[in-house]
Coordinates of N, CA and C and ligand atoms in Angstrom, one line a residue:
M1 N -8.4 20.3 1.3 CA -9.3 20.6 0.2 C -10.2 19.3 0.0
G2 N -9.6 18.2 -0.4 CA -10.2 16.9 -0.6 C -10.6 16.7 -2.0
I3 N -10.5 15.5 -2.4 CA -11.0 15.1 -3.7 C -12.2 14.3 -3.6
H4 N -13.3 14.7 -4.0 CA -14.5 14.0 -3.7 C -15.3 13.5 -5.0
I5 N -16.1 12.5 -4.7 CA -16.9 11.9 -5.9 C -17.8 13.1 -6.5
G6 N -17.7 13.1 -7.8 CA -18.4 14.1 -8.5 C -17.5 15.3 -9.0
D7 N -16.3 15.4 -8.3 CA -15.4 16.4 -8.7 C -14.8 16.1 -10.1
T8 N -14.3 17.1 -10.8 CA -13.5 16.8 -12.0 C -12.1 16.4 -11.5
A9 N -11.7 15.3 -12.0 CA -10.3 14.8 -11.6 C -9.3 15.9 -12.0
P10 N -8.4 16.3 -11.1 CA -7.3 17.3 -11.2 C -6.4 16.9 -12.4
D11 N -6.2 17.9 -13.2 CA -5.3 17.6 -14.5 C -3.9 17.7 -14.0
F12 N -3.0 17.1 -14.7 CA -1.6 17.2 -14.4 C -0.8 16.8 -15.6
T13 N 0.4 17.2 -15.7 CA 1.4 16.6 -16.7 C 2.4 15.8 -15.9
A14 N 3.0 14.6 -16.6 CA 3.8 13.8 -15.8 C 4.6 12.9 -16.8
D15 N 5.8 12.6 -16.4 CA 6.6 11.5 -17.1 C 6.0 10.3 -16.6
T16 N 5.9 9.3 -17.6 CA 5.4 8.0 -17.3 C 6.3 7.0 -18.0
T17 N 6.0 5.8 -17.7 CA 6.9 4.7 -18.4 C 6.5 4.5 -19.9
V18 N 5.5 5.3 -20.3 CA 5.2 5.3 -21.9 C 5.4 6.7 -22.4
G19 N 6.1 7.5 -21.7 CA 6.5 8.9 -22.1 C 5.6 10.0 -21.4
P20 N 5.7 11.1 -21.7 CA 5.0 12.2 -20.9 C 3.5 12.3 -21.3
I21 N 2.7 12.5 -20.4 CA 1.2 12.7 -20.6 C 0.7 13.9 -20.0
R22 N -0.3 14.4 -20.6 CA -1.3 15.5 -19.9 C -2.5 14.6 -19.7
F23 N -2.8 14.6 -18.3 CA -3.8 13.5 -17.8 C -5.1 13.7 -18.5
H24 N -5.6 14.9 -18.6 CA -7.1 15.0 -19.2 C -6.9 14.6 -20.7
D25 N -5.9 15.0 -21.5 CA -5.8 14.6 -22.8 C -5.6 13.0 -22.9
W26 N -4.9 12.4 -22.0 CA -4.7 10.9 -22.0 C -6.0 10.2 -21.7
I27 N -6.8 10.7 -21.0 CA -8.2 10.1 -20.7 C -8.9 9.7 -22.0
D28 N -9.0 10.8 -22.9 CA -9.5 10.6 -24.2 C -10.6 9.8 -24.4
G29 N -11.7 10.1 -23.5 CA -13.0 9.5 -23.7 C -13.1 8.1 -23.0
D30 N -12.1 7.6 -22.3 CA -12.2 6.3 -21.6 C -12.4 6.5 -20.2
W31 N -12.6 5.4 -19.5 CA -12.7 5.4 -18.0 C -11.1 5.2 -17.6
V32 N -10.9 5.6 -16.3 CA -9.5 5.4 -15.8 C -9.6 4.8 -14.4
F33 N -8.7 3.8 -14.2 CA -8.4 3.2 -12.9 C -7.1 3.8 -12.5
F34 N -7.0 4.9 -11.7 CA -5.8 5.6 -11.3 C -5.5 5.1 -9.8
F35 N -4.3 4.5 -9.7 CA -4.0 3.9 -8.4 C -2.6 4.0 -8.0
S36 N -2.4 4.3 -6.7 CA -1.1 4.8 -6.2 C -0.4 3.6 -5.5
H37 N 0.9 3.8 -5.3 CA 1.7 2.8 -4.6 C 2.7 3.4 -3.7
P38 N 2.9 2.8 -2.6 CA 4.0 3.4 -1.7 C 5.4 3.4 -2.3
G39 N 5.8 2.5 -3.1 CA 7.2 2.6 -3.7 C 7.4 1.4 -4.7
D40 N 8.4 1.6 -5.5 CA 8.9 0.6 -6.5 C 9.6 -0.5 -5.7
F41 N 9.7 -1.7 -6.2 CA 10.4 -2.8 -5.6 C 9.9 -3.0 -4.2
T42 N 8.7 -3.0 -4.0 CA 8.0 -3.5 -2.7 C 7.1 -4.6 -3.0
P43 N 6.9 -5.6 -2.1 CA 6.3 -6.8 -2.5 C 4.8 -6.6 -2.8
V44 N 4.0 -5.9 -1.9 CA 2.5 -5.9 -2.2 C 2.3 -5.1 -3.5
C45 N 3.0 -4.1 -3.6 CA 2.9 -3.3 -4.9 C 3.2 -4.1 -6.1
T46 N 4.2 -5.0 -6.0 CA 4.6 -5.7 -7.2 C 3.4 -6.7 -7.6
T47 N 2.7 -7.3 -6.6 CA 1.7 -8.1 -6.9 C 0.4 -7.4 -7.5
E48 N 0.2 -6.2 -7.1 CA -0.9 -5.3 -7.6 C -0.6 -4.8 -9.0
I49 N 0.6 -4.5 -9.3 CA 1.0 -4.1 -10.7 C 0.8 -5.3 -11.6
G50 N 1.3 -6.4 -11.1 CA 1.2 -7.6 -11.8 C -0.3 -8.0 -12.1
R51 N -1.2 -7.9 -11.1 CA -2.5 -8.3 -11.2 C -3.2 -7.4 -12.3
T52 N -3.0 -6.1 -12.2 CA -3.5 -5.2 -13.1 C -3.2 -5.6 -14.5
A53 N -1.9 -6.0 -14.7 CA -1.5 -6.3 -16.1 C -2.2 -7.7 -16.4
Q54 N -2.3 -8.6 -15.5 CA -3.0 -9.8 -15.9 C -4.4 -9.6 -16.3
L55 N -5.0 -8.5 -15.7 CA -6.4 -8.2 -16.0 C -6.6 -7.2 -17.2
S56 N -5.6 -7.1 -18.0 CA -5.6 -6.1 -19.1 C -6.8 -6.3 -19.9
A57 N -7.2 -7.5 -20.3 CA -8.2 -7.7 -21.2 C -9.6 -7.3 -20.5
E58 N -9.7 -7.6 -19.3 CA -10.9 -7.2 -18.5 C -11.1 -5.6 -18.4
F59 N -10.0 -5.0 -18.2 CA -10.0 -3.5 -18.2 C -10.4 -3.0 -19.6
A60 N -9.8 -3.5 -20.6 CA -10.0 -3.1 -21.9 C -11.5 -3.3 -22.4
R61 N -12.1 -4.4 -21.9 CA -13.3 -4.8 -22.3 C -14.3 -3.7 -21.7
R62 N -14.0 -3.2 -20.7 CA -14.8 -2.1 -19.9 C -14.4 -0.6 -20.4
H63 N -13.5 -0.6 -21.4 CA -13.0 0.7 -21.8 C -12.3 1.5 -20.6
V64 N -11.6 0.8 -19.8 CA -10.9 1.4 -18.7 C -9.4 1.3 -18.9
K65 N -8.8 2.5 -18.7 CA -7.3 2.5 -18.8 C -6.7 2.5 -17.4
P66 N -5.9 1.6 -17.0 CA -5.2 1.6 -15.7 C -4.0 2.6 -15.8
L67 N -3.8 3.4 -14.7 CA -2.7 4.3 -14.7 C -2.1 4.1 -13.2
G68 N -0.9 3.6 -13.0 CA -0.3 3.5 -11.8 C 0.5 4.8 -11.4
L69 N 0.8 4.9 -10.1 CA 1.7 6.0 -9.7 C 2.5 5.5 -8.6
S70 N 3.7 5.8 -8.5 CA 4.5 5.7 -7.2 C 5.5 6.8 -7.3
T71 N 6.0 7.1 -6.1 CA 6.8 8.4 -5.9 C 8.2 8.1 -6.2
D72 N 8.5 7.4 -7.3 CA 9.9 7.1 -7.8 C 9.9 7.6 -9.2
G73 N 11.2 7.5 -9.9 CA 11.3 8.0 -11.2 C 11.1 6.9 -12.2
V74 N 11.1 7.4 -13.4 CA 10.9 6.5 -14.7 C 11.9 5.4 -14.7
E75 N 13.2 5.7 -14.4 CA 14.2 4.5 -14.6 C 13.9 3.5 -13.5
E76 N 13.5 3.9 -12.4 CA 13.2 2.8 -11.3 C 11.9 2.1 -11.7
H77 N 11.0 2.8 -12.2 CA 9.8 2.1 -12.7 C 10.0 1.1 -13.7
E78 N 11.0 1.5 -14.7 CA 11.2 0.5 -15.7 C 11.9 -0.7 -15.3
A79 N 12.9 -0.6 -14.4 CA 13.6 -1.6 -13.8 C 12.6 -2.5 -12.9
W80 N 11.6 -1.9 -12.3 CA 10.7 -2.6 -11.4 C 9.8 -3.5 -12.3
I81 N 9.3 -2.8 -13.4 CA 8.4 -3.5 -14.4 C 9.0 -4.8 -14.8
R82 N 10.3 -4.8 -15.1 CA 11.0 -6.0 -15.5 C 10.9 -7.1 -14.5
D83 N 11.0 -6.7 -13.1 CA 10.8 -7.7 -12.1 C 9.4 -8.1 -12.0
V84 N 8.4 -7.2 -12.2 CA 6.9 -7.5 -12.1 C 6.7 -8.5 -13.2
N85 N 7.2 -8.2 -14.4 CA 6.9 -9.2 -15.5 C 7.5 -10.5 -15.2
D86 N 8.7 -10.6 -14.7 CA 9.3 -11.9 -14.3 C 8.6 -12.7 -13.2
T87 N 8.4 -11.9 -12.2 CA 7.8 -12.6 -11.0 C 6.3 -12.9 -11.0
Q88 N 5.6 -12.1 -11.8 CA 4.0 -12.2 -11.9 C 3.6 -12.9 -13.1
N89 N 4.6 -13.2 -14.0 CA 4.3 -13.9 -15.2 C 3.3 -13.2 -16.1
T90 N 3.7 -11.9 -16.4 CA 2.8 -11.0 -17.1 C 3.6 -10.0 -17.9
T91 N 2.9 -9.2 -18.6 CA 3.5 -8.1 -19.3 C 2.7 -6.8 -18.9
V92 N 3.5 -6.0 -18.3 CA 2.8 -4.7 -17.8 C 2.7 -3.8 -19.1
D93 N 1.5 -3.5 -19.4 CA 1.2 -2.8 -20.7 C 0.6 -1.4 -20.4
F94 N 0.5 -1.0 -19.2 CA -0.1 0.4 -18.9 C 1.0 1.2 -18.3
P95 N 0.7 2.5 -18.3 CA 1.7 3.5 -17.9 C 1.8 3.5 -16.3
I96 N 3.0 3.8 -15.8 CA 3.1 4.2 -14.3 C 3.7 5.5 -14.3
V97 N 3.1 6.4 -13.6 CA 3.4 7.8 -13.5 C 4.7 7.9 -12.6
A98 N 5.7 8.6 -13.0 CA 6.8 8.9 -12.1 C 6.6 10.2 -11.4
D99 N 6.7 10.1 -10.1 CA 6.3 11.3 -9.3 C 7.3 11.5 -8.1
P100 N 8.6 11.7 -8.5 CA 9.6 11.7 -7.5 C 9.6 12.8 -6.5
D101 N 9.0 13.9 -6.9 CA 8.7 15.1 -6.0 C 7.4 15.0 -5.3
S102 N 6.6 14.0 -5.6 CA 5.3 13.7 -5.0 C 4.2 14.8 -5.2
H103 N 4.5 15.6 -6.4 CA 3.5 16.7 -6.5 C 2.1 16.2 -6.9
I104 N 2.1 15.1 -7.7 CA 0.8 14.5 -8.1 C 0.2 13.7 -6.9
A105 N 1.0 13.0 -6.1 CA 0.5 12.4 -5.0 C -0.1 13.4 -4.1
R106 N 0.5 14.5 -4.0 CA -0.2 15.6 -3.1 C -1.4 16.1 -3.6
L107 N -1.3 16.4 -4.9 CA -2.6 16.9 -5.6 C -3.8 16.0 -5.4
Y108 N -3.5 14.7 -5.4 CA -4.6 13.7 -5.3 C -4.7 13.2 -3.8
E109 N -4.0 13.9 -2.9 CA -4.1 13.5 -1.5 C -3.7 12.1 -1.2
M110 N -2.7 11.6 -1.9 CA -2.3 10.1 -1.8 C -1.3 10.0 -0.6
I111 N -0.7 11.2 -0.2 CA 0.2 11.2 0.9 C -0.6 11.5 2.2
H112 N -0.6 10.5 3.1 CA -1.2 10.7 4.4 C -0.1 10.8 5.4
A113 N 0.2 12.1 5.9 CA 1.4 12.4 6.5 C 1.7 11.6 7.8
N114 N 0.6 11.2 8.6 CA 0.8 10.5 9.8 C 1.2 9.0 9.4
E115 N 1.1 8.6 8.2 CA 1.6 7.2 7.7 C 2.9 7.3 7.2
S116 N 3.1 8.3 6.2 CA 4.4 8.6 5.7 C 4.4 10.0 5.1
E117 N 5.6 10.6 5.3 CA 5.7 11.9 4.7 C 6.0 11.9 3.2
T118 N 6.5 10.8 2.7 CA 6.9 10.7 1.3 C 6.2 9.7 0.5
A119 N 5.9 8.6 1.0 CA 5.3 7.5 0.2 C 3.8 7.6 0.2
A120 N 3.2 7.3 -1.0 CA 1.7 7.3 -1.1 C 1.1 6.1 -0.4
V121 N -0.1 6.2 0.1 CA -0.9 5.1 0.5 C -1.4 4.5 -0.7
R122 N -2.3 3.5 -0.6 CA -2.9 2.8 -1.8 C -4.3 3.5 -2.1
S123 N -4.1 4.5 -2.9 CA -5.4 5.2 -3.2 C -5.9 4.6 -4.5
V124 N -7.3 4.5 -4.7 CA -7.9 4.3 -5.9 C -8.8 5.3 -6.4
F125 N -8.8 5.8 -7.6 CA -9.8 6.7 -8.2 C -10.2 6.1 -9.5
I126 N -11.5 5.9 -9.5 CA -12.2 5.5 -10.8 C -12.8 6.8 -11.4
I127 N -12.4 7.1 -12.6 CA -12.7 8.4 -13.3 C -13.4 8.1 -14.5
D128 N -14.5 8.7 -14.8 CA -15.2 8.4 -16.0 C -14.8 9.3 -17.2
P129 N -15.4 8.9 -18.4 CA -15.0 9.6 -19.6 C -15.2 11.1 -19.6
N130 N -16.1 11.6 -18.6 CA -16.2 13.1 -18.5 C -15.2 13.7 -17.5
K131 N -14.2 12.8 -17.2 CA -13.2 13.2 -16.2 C -13.7 13.4 -14.8
R132 N -14.9 12.9 -14.4 CA -15.4 13.0 -13.1 C -15.0 11.9 -12.2
I133 N -14.6 12.1 -11.0 CA -14.3 11.1 -10.0 C -15.6 10.4 -9.6
R134 N -15.6 9.1 -9.9 CA -16.7 8.3 -9.6 C -16.6 7.5 -8.3
L135 N -15.4 7.1 -7.9 CA -15.2 6.3 -6.8 C -13.8 6.7 -6.2
T136 N -13.8 6.7 -4.9 CA -12.5 6.8 -4.2 C -12.4 5.7 -3.2
M137 N -11.2 5.0 -3.0 CA -10.9 4.1 -2.0 C -9.5 4.3 -1.6
T138 N -9.3 4.0 -0.3 CA -8.0 4.2 0.3 C -7.6 2.9 1.1
Y139 N -6.6 2.2 0.7 CA -6.1 1.0 1.4 C -4.8 1.4 2.1
P140 N -4.5 0.7 3.2 CA -3.3 0.9 4.0 C -2.2 0.2 3.2
M141 N -0.9 0.6 3.5 CA 0.2 0.2 2.8 C 0.4 -1.4 2.9
S142 N -0.1 -1.9 3.9 CA 0.3 -3.3 4.1 C -0.9 -4.3 3.5
V143 N -1.8 -3.7 3.0 CA -3.0 -4.5 2.5 C -3.2 -4.3 0.9
G144 N -3.0 -5.4 0.2 CA -3.1 -5.4 -1.3 C -4.6 -5.2 -1.6
R145 N -4.9 -4.5 -2.8 CA -6.4 -4.2 -3.1 C -7.0 -5.5 -3.6
N146 N -8.3 -5.5 -3.7 CA -9.1 -6.6 -4.1 C -9.6 -6.2 -5.6
F147 N -9.0 -6.9 -6.5 CA -9.2 -6.5 -7.9 C -10.6 -7.0 -8.4
D148 N -11.2 -8.0 -7.8 CA -12.5 -8.4 -8.1 C -13.4 -7.2 -7.8
E149 N -13.2 -6.6 -6.6 CA -14.0 -5.4 -6.2 C -13.8 -4.2 -7.2
I150 N -12.6 -4.0 -7.6 CA -12.4 -2.9 -8.5 C -13.1 -3.1 -9.8
L151 N -13.1 -4.3 -10.4 CA -13.9 -4.5 -11.6 C -15.4 -4.5 -11.3
R152 N -15.8 -5.0 -10.1 CA -17.2 -5.1 -9.8 C -17.8 -3.6 -9.7
V153 N -17.1 -2.7 -9.1 CA -17.6 -1.3 -9.0 C -17.6 -0.7 -10.3
I154 N -16.7 -1.0 -11.1 CA -16.7 -0.4 -12.4 C -18.0 -0.9 -13.2
D155 N -18.2 -2.2 -13.1 CA -19.4 -2.8 -13.7 C -20.6 -2.1 -13.1
A156 N -20.7 -1.9 -11.8 CA -21.9 -1.3 -11.2 C -22.1 0.1 -11.8
L157 N -21.0 0.9 -11.8 CA -21.1 2.3 -12.3 C -21.6 2.4 -13.7
Q158 N -21.0 1.5 -14.6 CA -21.3 1.5 -16.0 C -22.8 1.0 -16.2
T159 N -23.1 0.1 -15.5 CA -24.5 -0.4 -15.7 C -25.5 0.5 -15.1
G160 N -25.1 1.2 -14.0 CA -26.0 2.3 -13.4 C -26.2 3.4 -14.4
D161 N -25.1 3.8 -15.1 CA -25.1 4.9 -16.1 C -26.1 4.5 -17.2
A162 N -25.9 3.2 -17.7 CA -26.6 2.8 -19.0 C -28.0 2.5 -18.6
R163 N -28.3 2.0 -17.5 CA -29.7 1.5 -17.3 C -30.5 2.2 -16.2
R164 N -29.9 3.2 -15.7 CA -30.7 4.1 -14.6 C -31.0 3.2 -13.4
I165 N -30.2 2.4 -13.0 CA -30.4 1.6 -11.7 C -29.4 1.8 -10.7
A166 N -29.6 1.3 -9.4 CA -28.6 1.3 -8.4 C -28.4 -0.2 -8.2
T167 N -27.3 -0.5 -7.4 CA -26.9 -1.8 -7.2 C -26.9 -2.1 -5.6
P168 N -27.5 -3.2 -5.2 CA -27.5 -3.5 -3.8 C -26.3 -4.1 -3.3
A169 N -26.3 -4.3 -1.9 CA -25.1 -4.9 -1.3 C -24.7 -6.1 -2.0
D170 N -23.4 -6.3 -2.2 CA -22.8 -7.5 -2.7 C -23.3 -7.8 -4.1
W171 N -23.7 -6.8 -4.8 CA -24.2 -7.1 -6.2 C -23.0 -7.5 -7.0
I172 N -23.4 -8.5 -8.0 CA -22.5 -8.9 -9.0 C -23.3 -8.8 -10.3
P173 N -22.5 -8.7 -11.4 CA -23.3 -8.6 -12.8 C -24.2 -9.8 -12.9
G174 N -25.5 -9.6 -13.3 CA -26.5 -10.6 -13.4 C -27.4 -10.6 -12.2
G175 N -27.1 -10.1 -11.2 CA -27.8 -10.0 -10.0 C -29.0 -9.0 -10.0
K176 N -30.0 -9.1 -9.1 CA -31.0 -8.1 -9.0 C -30.5 -6.7 -8.8
V177 N -31.2 -5.7 -9.4 CA -30.8 -4.3 -9.2 C -31.9 -3.6 -8.7
I178 N -31.6 -2.4 -8.2 CA -32.6 -1.5 -7.6 C -33.0 -0.4 -8.4
I179 N -34.3 -0.1 -8.4 CA -34.9 1.0 -9.2 C -34.8 2.3 -8.3
P180 N -34.1 3.3 -8.6 CA -34.1 4.5 -7.7 C -35.4 5.1 -7.5
T181 N -35.5 5.8 -6.4 CA -36.8 6.4 -6.0 C -37.1 7.6 -6.9
S182 N -36.1 8.1 -7.6 CA -36.4 9.2 -8.6 C -37.2 8.7 -9.8
I183 N -37.4 7.4 -10.0 CA -38.2 6.8 -11.0 C -39.5 6.4 -10.5
S184 N -40.6 7.0 -11.1 CA -41.9 6.6 -10.6 C -42.3 5.2 -11.0
N185 N -43.3 4.7 -10.4 CA -43.8 3.3 -10.9 C -44.2 3.4 -12.3
T186 N -44.8 4.5 -12.8 CA -45.2 4.5 -14.1 C -44.1 4.5 -15.1
E187 N -43.0 5.2 -14.7 CA -41.9 5.3 -15.6 C -41.2 3.9 -15.5
A188 N -41.2 3.3 -14.3 CA -40.5 2.0 -14.2 C -41.1 0.9 -15.1
E189 N -42.5 1.0 -15.3 CA -43.2 0.1 -16.2 C -42.7 0.2 -17.6
T190 N -42.3 1.5 -18.0 CA -41.8 1.6 -19.3 C -40.3 1.1 -19.4
L191 N -39.5 1.6 -18.4 CA -38.1 1.3 -18.4 C -37.8 -0.2 -18.3
F192 N -38.6 -0.8 -17.4 CA -38.3 -2.2 -17.1 C -39.5 -3.1 -17.4
P193 N -39.8 -3.3 -18.7 CA -41.0 -4.1 -19.1 C -40.9 -5.5 -18.6
Q194 N -39.8 -6.0 -18.1 CA -39.8 -7.3 -17.6 C -40.4 -7.4 -16.2
G195 N -40.8 -6.2 -15.7 CA -41.5 -6.1 -14.4 C -40.5 -5.9 -13.3
F196 N -41.1 -5.6 -12.1 CA -40.2 -5.3 -10.9 C -41.0 -5.7 -9.7
V197 N -40.3 -5.9 -8.6 CA -40.9 -6.2 -7.3 C -40.9 -5.0 -6.4
E198 N -42.0 -4.7 -5.8 CA -42.1 -3.5 -4.9 C -42.2 -4.1 -3.5
L199 N -41.1 -4.1 -2.8 CA -41.1 -4.6 -1.4 C -41.6 -3.4 -0.5
R200 N -41.1 -2.3 -0.8 CA -41.6 -1.0 -0.2 C -41.6 0.0 -1.3
P201 N -42.4 1.1 -1.1 CA -42.4 2.1 -2.1 C -40.9 2.6 -2.5
Y202 N -40.0 2.5 -1.5 CA -38.6 3.0 -1.7 C -37.7 1.9 -2.0
L203 N -38.2 0.6 -2.1 CA -37.3 -0.6 -2.4 C -38.0 -1.4 -3.5
R204 N -37.5 -1.2 -4.7 CA -38.1 -1.9 -5.9 C -37.0 -2.6 -6.5
T205 N -37.1 -3.7 -6.9 CA -36.0 -4.5 -7.6 C -36.4 -5.1 -8.8
T206 N -35.5 -5.2 -9.7 CA -35.7 -5.9 -11.0 C -34.4 -6.6 -11.5
T207 N -34.6 -7.4 -12.6 CA -33.5 -8.0 -13.2 C -33.3 -7.4 -14.6
L208 N -32.0 -7.3 -15.1 CA -31.8 -6.7 -16.4 C -31.7 -7.7 -17.4
Ligands
LIG301 C1 4.6 -3.3 -0.2 O1 4.2 -2.9 -1.2 O2 4.8 -4.4 0.0 C2 4.7 -2.3 0.9 C3 5.1 -1.0 0.7 C4 5.2 -0.1 1.8 C5 4.9 -0.5 3.0 C6 4.5 -1.8 3.3 C7 4.4 -2.7 2.2

């Protein structure tokens, strides 16, 4: 079936390290960084859970709730979190979904059968306050995710929503942005009184 950008994120109920949740209720008007892990007590995952916890203030500043998942139970998650806190010098303060029968991993197509029948690959879903999937990324089991990129794409999505712009290759906050072709030059003059550069009719840039 596939989970695609623009889809409503599938709802589910689950046990987590902070108690049971119904996903759609738990979103509660925030953004969500939902990310899966092949398993508890594994080295790459340990660094990723730790990095997410270290970036807690950065996620909160963007109104983003992290939500981890691995196909183990709550007790294993809780023991693993103690290891993460010890080894990564942090305090994990976000929930990790327990999914021992993999039903949520299968719902979100986090199980790639030719890689593993039971363990999730490293999927990322950025979900907006309207519960829409805004970004999907899939990393292999042996490669830890780049958290600068995760924050960057959240910034790009939120800036795009707020300011009606698109972002060019390698954009970072403060960089030039692109005026979409759906906006006429006349409207652009109103929206971007600071001015814009028209390199081509389809390629106009401005700074915010
Ligand atoms: C890890 O998180 O270190 C890992 C998990 C599964 C396969 C390979 C690496």
